[in-house]
Coordinates of C-alpha atoms in Angstrom, one line a residue:
M1 CA 95.8 147.9 176.1
I2 CA 95.8 146.7 172.4
L3 CA 98.7 147.8 170.1
T4 CA 97.8 147.9 166.5
L5 CA 100.9 147.3 164.3
L6 CA 101.1 147.3 160.4
F7 CA 103.4 144.7 158.8
N8 CA 103.5 144.7 155.0
G9 CA 99.9 146.0 154.9
V10 CA 98.6 143.4 157.5
I11 CA 97.3 144.8 160.8
A12 CA 98.4 142.8 163.8
L13 CA 97.1 143.2 167.3
K14 CA 99.4 142.8 170.2
N15 CA 98.1 142.9 173.8
I16 CA 100.4 144.9 175.9
D17 CA 98.8 143.5 179.1
N18 CA 100.0 140.1 178.2
L19 CA 103.6 140.9 177.6
C20 CA 106.5 140.8 180.2
L21 CA 107.4 144.3 181.1
N22 CA 111.0 143.5 181.2
C23 CA 111.8 141.7 178.0
F24 CA 108.3 142.2 176.3
E25 CA 107.9 138.5 175.4
E26 CA 104.5 136.9 175.6
L27 CA 103.7 135.6 179.1
E28 CA 102.6 132.0 179.1
N29 CA 101.1 131.8 182.5
G30 CA 100.5 134.2 185.3
S31 CA 102.6 137.4 185.9
V32 CA 106.0 135.7 185.9
C33 CA 107.9 135.7 182.7
Q34 CA 109.1 132.2 181.5
S35 CA 112.1 133.9 179.5
C36 CA 113.6 136.2 182.0
N37 CA 111.8 135.4 185.4
Y38 CA 110.6 139.0 185.8
D39 CA 107.4 139.4 187.7
N40 CA 104.9 141.8 186.3
D41 CA 103.4 142.4 189.6
T42 CA 106.7 143.9 191.0
P43 CA 105.6 147.1 192.8
V44 CA 107.1 150.5 191.6
G45 CA 107.4 153.4 194.0
N46 CA 105.5 156.6 193.4
D47 CA 108.5 158.5 192.4
Y48 CA 108.7 156.6 189.2
L49 CA 106.5 156.3 186.1
Q50 CA 104.2 153.3 186.6
P51 CA 104.3 150.3 184.3
R52 CA 102.4 150.6 181.1
S53 CA 102.5 154.3 181.1
E54 CA 102.6 155.9 177.6
L55 CA 104.9 158.5 176.3
C56 CA 104.2 160.6 173.3
G57 CA 101.6 158.0 172.3
R58 CA 104.4 155.7 171.1
Y59 CA 106.6 154.3 174.0
T60 CA 105.2 152.0 176.7
V61 CA 107.2 152.2 180.0
G62 CA 108.2 148.8 181.3
A63 CA 110.3 147.5 184.3
L64 CA 112.3 150.0 186.3
V65 CA 116.0 149.0 185.7
A66 CA 117.9 151.5 187.8
H67 CA 117.9 154.9 189.4
E68 CA 121.1 156.6 188.6
S69 CA 122.2 159.8 190.0
D70 CA 120.7 161.9 187.2
S71 CA 118.0 159.6 185.7
A72 CA 115.6 156.7 186.2
V73 CA 116.0 153.9 183.6
Y74 CA 113.3 151.8 182.3
M75 CA 112.9 149.0 180.0
G76 CA 110.5 150.2 177.1
Y77 CA 108.6 149.2 174.2
D78 CA 108.5 151.2 170.9
Q79 CA 105.0 150.6 169.6
Q80 CA 105.9 152.2 166.1
F81 CA 108.7 149.6 165.5
D82 CA 107.6 146.8 167.7
A83 CA 111.0 146.9 169.5
V84 CA 112.4 146.8 172.9
C85 CA 114.2 150.1 174.0
V86 CA 115.6 151.6 176.9
I87 CA 113.8 154.8 178.4
R88 CA 116.0 157.3 180.3
E89 CA 114.2 159.9 182.4
F90 CA 115.8 162.9 183.8
L91 CA 114.9 162.3 187.6
P92 CA 117.9 163.7 189.6
K93 CA 118.1 161.9 193.0
G94 CA 117.7 164.0 196.2
I95 CA 116.0 167.1 194.4
S96 CA 113.2 165.7 192.5
N97 CA 110.3 163.2 193.0
R98 CA 106.7 162.6 192.0
L99 CA 103.8 163.4 194.3
E100 CA 101.2 160.6 194.5
G101 CA 98.9 160.3 191.5
N102 CA 100.8 163.1 189.5
T103 CA 102.8 162.2 186.4
D104 CA 104.9 165.4 186.3
V105 CA 108.2 165.6 188.2
H106 CA 108.1 167.7 191.4
V107 CA 111.3 169.7 192.2
R108 CA 112.1 171.0 195.7
E109 CA 111.9 174.9 195.6
R110 CA 115.5 175.6 196.5
F111 CA 116.9 173.3 193.7
K112 CA 114.7 174.5 190.8
A113 CA 117.5 176.6 189.1
D114 CA 119.8 173.6 189.4
Y115 CA 117.2 171.3 188.1
D116 CA 116.5 173.6 185.0
R117 CA 120.3 173.9 184.4
M118 CA 120.9 170.1 184.6
K119 CA 117.8 169.4 182.7
A120 CA 119.3 171.4 179.7
S121 CA 122.5 169.6 180.0
F122 CA 120.6 166.1 179.9
I123 CA 118.9 167.2 176.7
N124 CA 122.2 168.6 175.3
L125 CA 124.0 165.4 176.2
W126 CA 121.5 163.0 174.6
T127 CA 120.9 165.2 171.6
T128 CA 124.6 165.2 170.8
V129 CA 124.8 161.3 171.3
M130 CA 121.9 161.1 168.9
K131 CA 123.9 162.9 166.3
L132 CA 126.8 160.7 166.6
H133 CA 124.8 157.6 165.4
N134 CA 127.5 156.6 163.0
L135 CA 130.0 155.9 165.8
S136 CA 130.2 152.2 166.8
A137 CA 130.9 152.5 170.4
V138 CA 127.8 154.4 171.4
V139 CA 124.4 152.7 172.0
Q140 CA 122.1 154.2 169.5
T141 CA 119.8 157.1 170.6
Y142 CA 116.4 157.3 168.9
D143 CA 114.5 160.0 170.4
V144 CA 115.0 162.9 172.9
F145 CA 111.9 165.0 174.1
E146 CA 110.4 166.7 177.1
L147 CA 107.3 165.7 178.7
N148 CA 105.9 165.5 182.4
A149 CA 108.0 168.5 183.4
T150 CA 111.2 166.6 182.6
A151 CA 113.2 165.2 179.6
Y152 CA 113.6 161.6 178.2
A153 CA 116.1 159.9 176.1
V154 CA 115.1 156.7 174.2
T155 CA 118.0 154.4 173.3
E156 CA 118.6 151.0 171.7
Y157 CA 118.4 147.9 173.7
M158 CA 121.5 145.8 173.2
D159 CA 121.8 142.2 174.3
S160 CA 125.2 142.5 176.0
I161 CA 127.3 141.8 179.2
T162 CA 129.3 144.2 181.0
L163 CA 133.1 144.4 180.4
R164 CA 133.5 143.2 184.1
E165 CA 131.3 140.3 183.7
F166 CA 133.1 139.2 180.3
L167 CA 136.5 139.4 182.3
L168 CA 135.1 137.6 185.1
R169 CA 134.0 134.8 182.8
N170 CA 137.3 134.6 181.0
P171 CA 139.2 131.5 182.3
D172 CA 142.4 133.6 182.9
G173 CA 140.6 136.7 184.3
N174 CA 142.3 138.9 181.9
I175 CA 143.0 139.1 178.2
L176 CA 146.0 139.8 176.0
W177 CA 146.7 142.9 174.3
D178 CA 146.0 141.8 170.8
K179 CA 142.5 140.9 171.9
A180 CA 142.1 144.0 174.0
R181 CA 143.2 146.3 171.1
L182 CA 140.4 145.1 168.9
M183 CA 137.8 145.7 171.6
F184 CA 139.0 149.0 173.1
M185 CA 140.5 151.1 170.2
P186 CA 137.1 151.9 168.4
V187 CA 135.8 153.3 171.8
L188 CA 138.5 156.0 171.5
T189 CA 137.0 157.4 168.4
T190 CA 133.7 157.8 170.2
L191 CA 135.3 159.5 173.1
E192 CA 137.2 161.7 170.8
A193 CA 133.8 162.8 169.2
L194 CA 132.2 163.3 172.6
H195 CA 135.1 165.5 173.8
A196 CA 134.9 167.6 170.5
N197 CA 131.4 168.3 171.4
G198 CA 132.0 169.4 174.8
I199 CA 131.1 166.2 176.7
V200 CA 133.1 164.6 179.4
N201 CA 131.6 161.3 180.3
G202 CA 133.1 161.0 183.7
G203 CA 131.8 157.6 184.6
I204 CA 133.5 155.2 182.3
C205 CA 134.2 151.9 184.3
P206 CA 133.9 148.1 183.5
D207 CA 130.3 148.2 184.5
N208 CA 129.2 150.6 181.9
L209 CA 131.3 149.4 179.1
V210 CA 129.4 146.6 177.4
L211 CA 130.4 143.9 175.0
C212 CA 127.6 143.2 172.5
R213 CA 126.9 140.2 170.4
D214 CA 128.6 141.8 167.3
G215 CA 131.7 141.9 169.3
K216 CA 131.9 145.6 169.7
V217 CA 132.4 147.4 173.0
R218 CA 130.0 150.3 173.6
L219 CA 129.4 152.9 176.3
S220 CA 126.0 151.9 177.8
T221 CA 125.7 154.7 180.3
I222 CA 126.3 158.3 179.8
N223 CA 125.3 160.7 182.6
I224 CA 125.6 164.5 182.8
I225 CA 128.9 165.5 184.4
E226 CA 127.1 166.9 187.5
A227 CA 126.4 163.3 188.4
N228 CA 130.0 162.3 188.3
V229 CA 131.5 165.1 190.6
A230 CA 131.6 165.3 194.4
D231 CA 130.9 169.2 194.4
S232 CA 127.5 168.8 193.0
V233 CA 123.9 168.8 194.4
L234 CA 123.5 165.3 192.8
E235 CA 124.5 162.1 194.4
F236 CA 128.1 161.2 193.8
T237 CA 129.0 157.5 193.6
P238 CA 132.6 157.0 192.7
H239 CA 133.8 153.9 190.8
E240 CA 136.9 153.0 193.0
G241 CA 139.8 152.5 190.8
Y242 CA 138.3 154.3 187.7
T243 CA 137.1 157.7 189.1
A244 CA 139.8 160.2 188.5
L245 CA 141.2 162.4 191.4
E246 CA 139.7 165.6 190.0
Q247 CA 136.2 164.1 190.3
Y248 CA 136.6 164.2 194.0
D249 CA 136.2 167.5 196.0
N250 CA 139.5 169.1 195.1
T251 CA 141.0 172.0 193.2
H252 CA 141.7 170.0 189.9
K253 CA 139.4 170.5 187.0
V254 CA 137.5 167.7 185.1
C255 CA 138.6 167.6 181.5
P256 CA 138.9 165.1 178.6
A257 CA 142.0 163.8 180.5
T258 CA 139.4 162.5 183.1
D259 CA 137.9 160.1 180.5
I260 CA 141.5 159.0 179.5
Y261 CA 142.1 158.1 183.2
A262 CA 139.1 156.0 183.4
F263 CA 139.4 154.3 180.1
S264 CA 142.9 153.5 180.8
A265 CA 142.0 151.9 184.1
C266 CA 139.5 149.7 182.2
I267 CA 142.4 148.6 179.9
F268 CA 144.6 148.0 182.9
R269 CA 141.9 145.7 184.4
A270 CA 141.5 143.9 181.2
L271 CA 145.2 143.3 180.7
V272 CA 146.2 142.8 184.4
G273 CA 143.0 141.1 186.0
Q274 CA 142.7 143.5 188.9
N275 CA 141.3 146.8 189.7
P276 CA 143.7 149.7 190.0
P277 CA 143.9 151.4 193.4
S278 CA 141.6 154.3 194.0
A279 CA 143.0 157.7 192.7
V280 CA 142.7 159.2 196.3
S281 CA 144.8 156.5 197.8
R282 CA 147.3 156.9 195.0
E283 CA 147.9 160.4 196.0
T284 CA 149.8 159.2 198.9
N285 CA 150.8 155.8 198.0
D286 CA 151.2 155.6 194.0
K287 CA 151.6 152.1 193.2
L288 CA 150.2 150.2 190.3
M289 CA 151.0 146.6 190.8
I290 CA 151.4 144.1 187.9
P291 CA 152.3 140.4 188.4
N292 CA 155.5 139.7 186.6
S293 CA 153.9 136.9 184.6
I294 CA 151.4 139.3 183.1
A295 CA 153.9 142.2 182.6
E296 CA 156.0 140.1 180.3
K297 CA 153.0 139.6 178.1
I298 CA 152.2 143.4 177.7
P299 CA 154.1 145.2 175.0
T300 CA 156.4 147.9 176.5
H301 CA 154.9 150.6 174.7
I302 CA 151.5 149.8 176.2
I303 CA 152.9 149.9 179.7
K304 CA 154.4 153.2 178.8
A305 CA 151.1 154.5 177.5
L306 CA 149.2 153.4 180.6
G307 CA 151.8 155.0 182.8
G308 CA 151.2 158.4 181.1
S309 CA 147.3 158.1 180.9
L310 CA 147.2 156.9 184.6
Q311 CA 149.0 159.8 186.1
V312 CA 147.2 160.8 189.3
Y313 CA 147.1 164.5 188.6
P314 CA 145.3 165.7 185.4
E315 CA 147.8 168.2 184.4
K316 CA 150.4 165.6 184.0
R317 CA 148.3 163.1 182.3
T318 CA 148.0 162.3 178.6
Q319 CA 145.7 165.2 177.6
T320 CA 144.0 164.1 174.4
V321 CA 142.5 160.9 172.9
E322 CA 144.4 161.4 169.7
A323 CA 147.8 161.5 171.9
F324 CA 146.7 158.4 173.8
R325 CA 145.8 156.5 170.5
E326 CA 149.2 157.1 169.2
Q327 CA 150.8 155.9 172.3
L328 CA 148.9 152.8 172.2
N329 CA 149.6 152.2 168.4
A330 CA 153.3 153.1 169.0
A331 CA 155.6 154.5 166.5
P332 CA 155.5 152.6 163.2
A333 CA 158.9 151.3 163.6
V334 CA 158.0 149.9 166.9
V335 CA 154.9 148.2 165.5
A336 CA 156.8 146.8 162.6
A337 CA 159.5 145.4 165.0
S338 CA 156.8 143.9 167.2
G339 CA 155.0 142.3 164.3
N340 CA 151.7 143.9 165.6
P341 CA 149.9 145.8 163.0
I342 CA 148.0 149.0 163.9
P343 CA 144.4 147.9 164.5
K344 CA 141.6 149.1 162.2
E345 CA 138.8 150.3 164.1
N346 CA 136.1 148.5 162.1
E347 CA 137.6 145.1 163.2
P348 CA 135.4 143.9 166.2
D349 CA 136.4 140.9 168.1
P350 CA 133.4 138.6 167.8
I351 CA 132.4 136.5 170.6
E352 CA 132.6 132.9 169.5
N353 CA 131.2 131.2 172.6
E354 CA 127.6 131.6 173.8
K355 CA 128.7 130.9 177.4
Y356 CA 129.7 134.5 177.5
Y357 CA 126.2 135.6 177.5
K358 CA 123.7 133.3 179.1
G359 CA 123.7 130.2 181.4
Y360 CA 127.4 130.4 182.3
P361 CA 128.2 130.7 186.0
V362 CA 129.8 133.9 187.2
D363 CA 131.8 134.2 190.6
D364 CA 131.5 137.9 191.3
E365 CA 133.6 137.5 194.5
K366 CA 136.7 136.1 193.0
D367 CA 137.0 138.5 190.0
K368 CA 139.4 135.9 188.7
K369 CA 142.6 137.4 190.0
K370 CA 145.2 135.2 188.2
G371 CA 148.8 135.6 187.9
N372 CA 151.9 134.1 189.5
G373 CA 155.5 135.4 189.9
V374 CA 157.2 138.5 191.2
L375 CA 155.4 141.7 191.3
V376 CA 156.1 144.6 189.1
A377 CA 155.0 148.2 190.4
I378 CA 154.4 151.0 188.1
L379 CA 155.1 154.3 189.7
V380 CA 153.4 156.7 187.5
I381 CA 155.4 156.5 184.1
L382 CA 158.2 154.4 185.4
L383 CA 158.1 150.7 185.9
I384 CA 159.6 150.2 189.3
A385 CA 159.6 146.8 191.0
A386 CA 161.5 145.0 193.8
V387 CA 160.3 141.8 195.2
G388 CA 162.4 138.9 196.3
G389 CA 165.5 138.1 193.9
G390 CA 163.9 139.3 190.7
I391 CA 163.9 143.0 190.2
W392 CA 162.8 145.5 187.5
A393 CA 164.1 148.8 188.9
V394 CA 164.0 151.7 186.6
T395 CA 165.9 154.8 188.1
T396 CA 166.8 156.2 184.7
G397 CA 163.4 156.6 183.3
K398 CA 163.9 153.8 180.8
L399 CA 161.6 150.9 180.6
P400 CA 163.0 147.3 180.6
T401 CA 163.7 145.9 177.1
G402 CA 162.8 142.5 175.8
G403 CA 166.5 141.4 176.4
E404 CA 166.3 142.0 180.1
T405 CA 165.5 139.1 182.4
T406 CA 163.3 138.5 185.4
T407 CA 162.9 135.9 188.1
A408 CA 161.7 132.6 186.4
E409 CA 158.4 131.4 187.3
T410 CA 157.9 128.1 189.0
T411 CA 155.7 125.8 187.1
T412 CA 156.0 122.5 189.3
E413 CA 153.2 121.6 191.5
L414 CA 155.3 122.3 194.6
A415 CA 155.6 125.9 193.9
T416 CA 157.5 128.1 196.3
H417 CA 157.4 131.9 196.6
V418 CA 159.6 134.6 198.4
V419 CA 157.5 136.5 201.0
P420 CA 157.5 140.1 200.1
D421 CA 158.1 143.1 202.6
F422 CA 154.6 144.1 203.2
V423 CA 155.6 146.5 205.9
S424 CA 158.3 148.8 204.8
A425 CA 156.5 150.0 201.5
G426 CA 153.4 151.3 203.5
Y427 CA 150.8 149.0 202.0
T428 CA 147.2 149.2 203.0
Q429 CA 144.7 146.3 203.3
S430 CA 143.1 147.2 200.1
D431 CA 146.4 147.3 198.3
I432 CA 147.0 143.7 199.4
Q433 CA 143.4 142.4 198.7
N434 CA 143.5 144.0 195.1
N435 CA 146.7 142.3 194.2
A436 CA 145.9 139.1 192.3
A437 CA 149.4 137.6 192.4
W438 CA 149.9 137.8 196.2
N439 CA 146.3 136.2 196.8
E440 CA 147.3 133.4 194.4
Q441 CA 150.6 132.8 196.0
F442 CA 149.7 133.1 199.7
A443 CA 146.8 132.7 202.1
I444 CA 146.5 136.1 203.5
S445 CA 144.4 137.1 206.4
F446 CA 144.3 140.3 208.3
V447 CA 144.1 141.4 211.9
A448 CA 143.7 144.9 213.3
E449 CA 145.7 146.5 216.2
Y450 CA 146.2 149.9 217.6
S451 CA 149.6 151.4 216.8
T452 CA 151.4 154.6 217.7
E453 CA 154.0 154.2 215.0
A454 CA 151.8 153.3 211.9
E455 CA 149.1 155.3 210.2
E456 CA 145.7 154.0 210.5
G457 CA 145.0 151.5 207.7
V458 CA 148.7 150.6 207.0
I459 CA 150.2 147.2 207.4
F460 CA 152.9 147.3 210.2
K461 CA 153.6 143.6 211.1
Q462 CA 153.6 140.4 209.2
S463 CA 153.6 136.9 210.5
V464 CA 156.2 135.5 208.1
T465 CA 159.6 137.4 207.6
A466 CA 160.1 139.2 204.3
G467 CA 162.5 137.3 202.1
E468 CA 161.6 133.9 203.5
E469 CA 160.8 131.3 200.8
V470 CA 157.5 129.4 201.7
D471 CA 155.2 126.8 199.8
E472 CA 152.4 128.2 197.6
G473 CA 149.5 128.7 199.7
A474 CA 151.3 129.5 203.0
E475 CA 149.4 131.4 205.5
I476 CA 150.5 134.9 206.3
V477 CA 148.8 137.1 208.8
L478 CA 149.1 140.9 208.2
T479 CA 148.5 143.4 211.0
V480 CA 146.7 146.4 209.9
S481 CA 147.0 149.6 212.2
K482 CA 143.9 150.9 213.8
G483 CA 145.8 154.1 214.3
V484 CA 146.5 155.5 217.8
E485 CA 144.1 154.3 220.5
T486 CA 142.8 157.3 222.6
V487 CA 141.6 157.3 226.1
E488 CA 139.9 160.0 228.3
V489 CA 142.2 160.8 231.3
P490 CA 140.2 160.0 234.4
D491 CA 140.2 162.3 237.2
V492 CA 142.3 160.9 240.1
G493 CA 142.9 164.3 242.0
G494 CA 142.7 163.9 245.7
L495 CA 143.5 160.2 245.5
D496 CA 146.2 158.3 247.2
I497 CA 149.2 157.9 244.9
E498 CA 148.9 154.1 244.9
E499 CA 145.2 154.0 244.1
A500 CA 145.6 156.9 241.4
T501 CA 148.6 155.0 239.7
K502 CA 146.4 151.8 239.5
I503 CA 143.6 153.6 237.9
L504 CA 145.7 155.1 235.3
E505 CA 147.7 152.1 234.5
E506 CA 144.7 150.1 234.0
K507 CA 143.6 152.7 231.4
G508 CA 146.9 152.0 229.7
F509 CA 148.8 155.2 230.7
K510 CA 152.3 155.5 232.2
V511 CA 152.5 157.4 235.5
S512 CA 155.2 159.6 236.9
T513 CA 155.1 161.9 240.0
V514 CA 156.4 165.3 241.0
E515 CA 156.5 166.1 244.8
V516 CA 154.8 169.4 245.7
Y517 CA 155.1 171.5 248.9
N518 CA 152.4 170.5 251.6
D519 CA 151.3 173.7 253.4
N520 CA 149.4 171.5 255.9
G521 CA 145.9 170.4 255.4
H522 CA 146.7 167.8 252.8
K523 CA 147.3 164.2 253.5
A524 CA 150.8 163.3 252.4
G525 CA 151.2 161.1 249.3
T526 CA 147.8 162.3 247.8
V527 CA 147.4 163.8 244.3
K528 CA 146.8 167.6 244.2
A529 CA 143.2 168.0 243.4
E530 CA 143.3 171.1 241.2
Y531 CA 145.8 171.4 238.4
G532 CA 147.6 168.3 239.6
M533 CA 147.6 166.4 236.5
A534 CA 149.2 166.7 233.1
P535 CA 147.5 166.0 230.6
A536 CA 144.5 167.3 232.6
A537 CA 141.4 165.1 233.6
G538 CA 138.9 164.8 230.8
E539 CA 141.5 165.3 227.9
V540 CA 141.3 162.6 225.2
V541 CA 144.9 161.4 224.6
A542 CA 146.8 158.5 223.1
K543 CA 146.8 155.3 225.1
G544 CA 150.2 154.7 226.6
E545 CA 150.9 158.4 227.1
E546 CA 152.7 159.5 230.3
I547 CA 150.6 161.3 232.8
I548 CA 152.5 163.4 235.4
L549 CA 150.8 163.7 238.9
Q550 CA 151.6 166.4 241.4
V551 CA 151.7 164.5 244.7
Y552 CA 151.9 166.2 248.1
G553 CA 154.9 165.6 250.3
E554 CA 155.0 165.2 254.0
E555 CA 153.2 167.9 256.0
V556 CA 155.3 170.8 257.3
T557 CA 155.0 171.1 261.1
T558 CA 155.0 174.4 263.1
T559 CA 158.4 173.6 264.6
E560 CA 160.0 172.7 261.3
A561 CA 158.7 175.9 260.0
A562 CA 160.1 178.0 262.9
N563 CA 163.5 176.2 262.5
D564 CA 163.4 177.0 258.9
N565 CA 162.7 180.6 259.8
N566 CA 165.6 180.8 262.3
A567 CA 168.0 179.4 259.8

């Protein structure tokens, strides 16, 4: 395929067959690109547009990047402007595909009404985004059109990295509010505009907020809301720690506060260096842990703002972007006292080091969970903490002021730490693993055991006593409850009591007996065959439960019976 391009009146010919289908640079030798290592011979399934397909006589389809819940995403080439772009094709998972050799999207019969409704939502979403081209935090949308019995949105390709990757590459794993403010505040204007147009993103997380070369943070991915709720025909993949409670299958409604929750969780991740716990887990164990060394660097009004915006239930959460912005900016008097001016939204934070983009190693496993010192827990709006000797405990609803003191951090090489009480608070294994400071201070490992006392998944034993002072890196083994171990009750009816007891005790049961009348015909000391066990044979009960056996007593002879009658 030869593309004819006109530049300053000069016609240039470009052979698309000799371009990489991922970055659209010229191939030097063979099918593998020297610039991005993409192989043009990579097969693409029949469900997708095939490489080099043309749309509207203008866009050339390149490599398949991803298949999200509502759309397939391709790299693309805009022939009109000789520019790389991104092509999003409405192709909802599970309800649509392509028949071999056909470019039109095929929809399963029972989903056609859903498909048409969601396609209209897709078109409305991207048409709205295209109109918001003057906002700095959205990737520019160039074209929205219908073709192949589906719909498409063509957007700008931005050389960028995700917020998560940027934070992973940061030496400290987190950033200070002064830096975060310049990155995040402009995004609020975009969210406000989307909400004003009836659009709730529902999928904000560090993987789809991207940091571009101009220093601006942008929303790289926007899906229709049906792709981000559990009660939908579309595939729902929650972003743990960022997906709000109302997006799961429950009675709470998705609303602008849904985006405020997710965006606040991103700010939390940037400032603290760790993901918040999932919203579902916070319903029963509402803890947001912040290392003391980090909490001291976060302005009090920011902690308070995050407390309001990260409320579990949407009705209690900060409701509007405008209100959230005011909380983050704080009252003018507070701002003046802190010496931090209200940020201007046109002041991006440029990336000064090329390492943040290419050629710099990333350790996705570590997530750079930095932070030493005592842990501070935010319980909803209040800042509540109690670990070792240093305590921030707020019972009056007031946040700690700058004059309050906390436990001093150890800076010597032979640092020691007070072992927290991992048991009493009802922590789960994920709570521990997501806590940056604990994993810096101790070498924590886990074993699993059954427990009749502790709920499944909850820590119920620790190898080092809470309150003990240990060297940094000390090994601590935490025992996680596997819940109650259940066993099927074996049938021991008719067996000798010794044999029956042995069988039941080997299964982990306790055994007690009740002697029952033996009207002859039964061997003394045997278990009653019918209805002689409680719980009954075949029932599944907790291991360790008591089994009561009815055991026949000595046989009653004729003489004994006669004497009884004479008496």
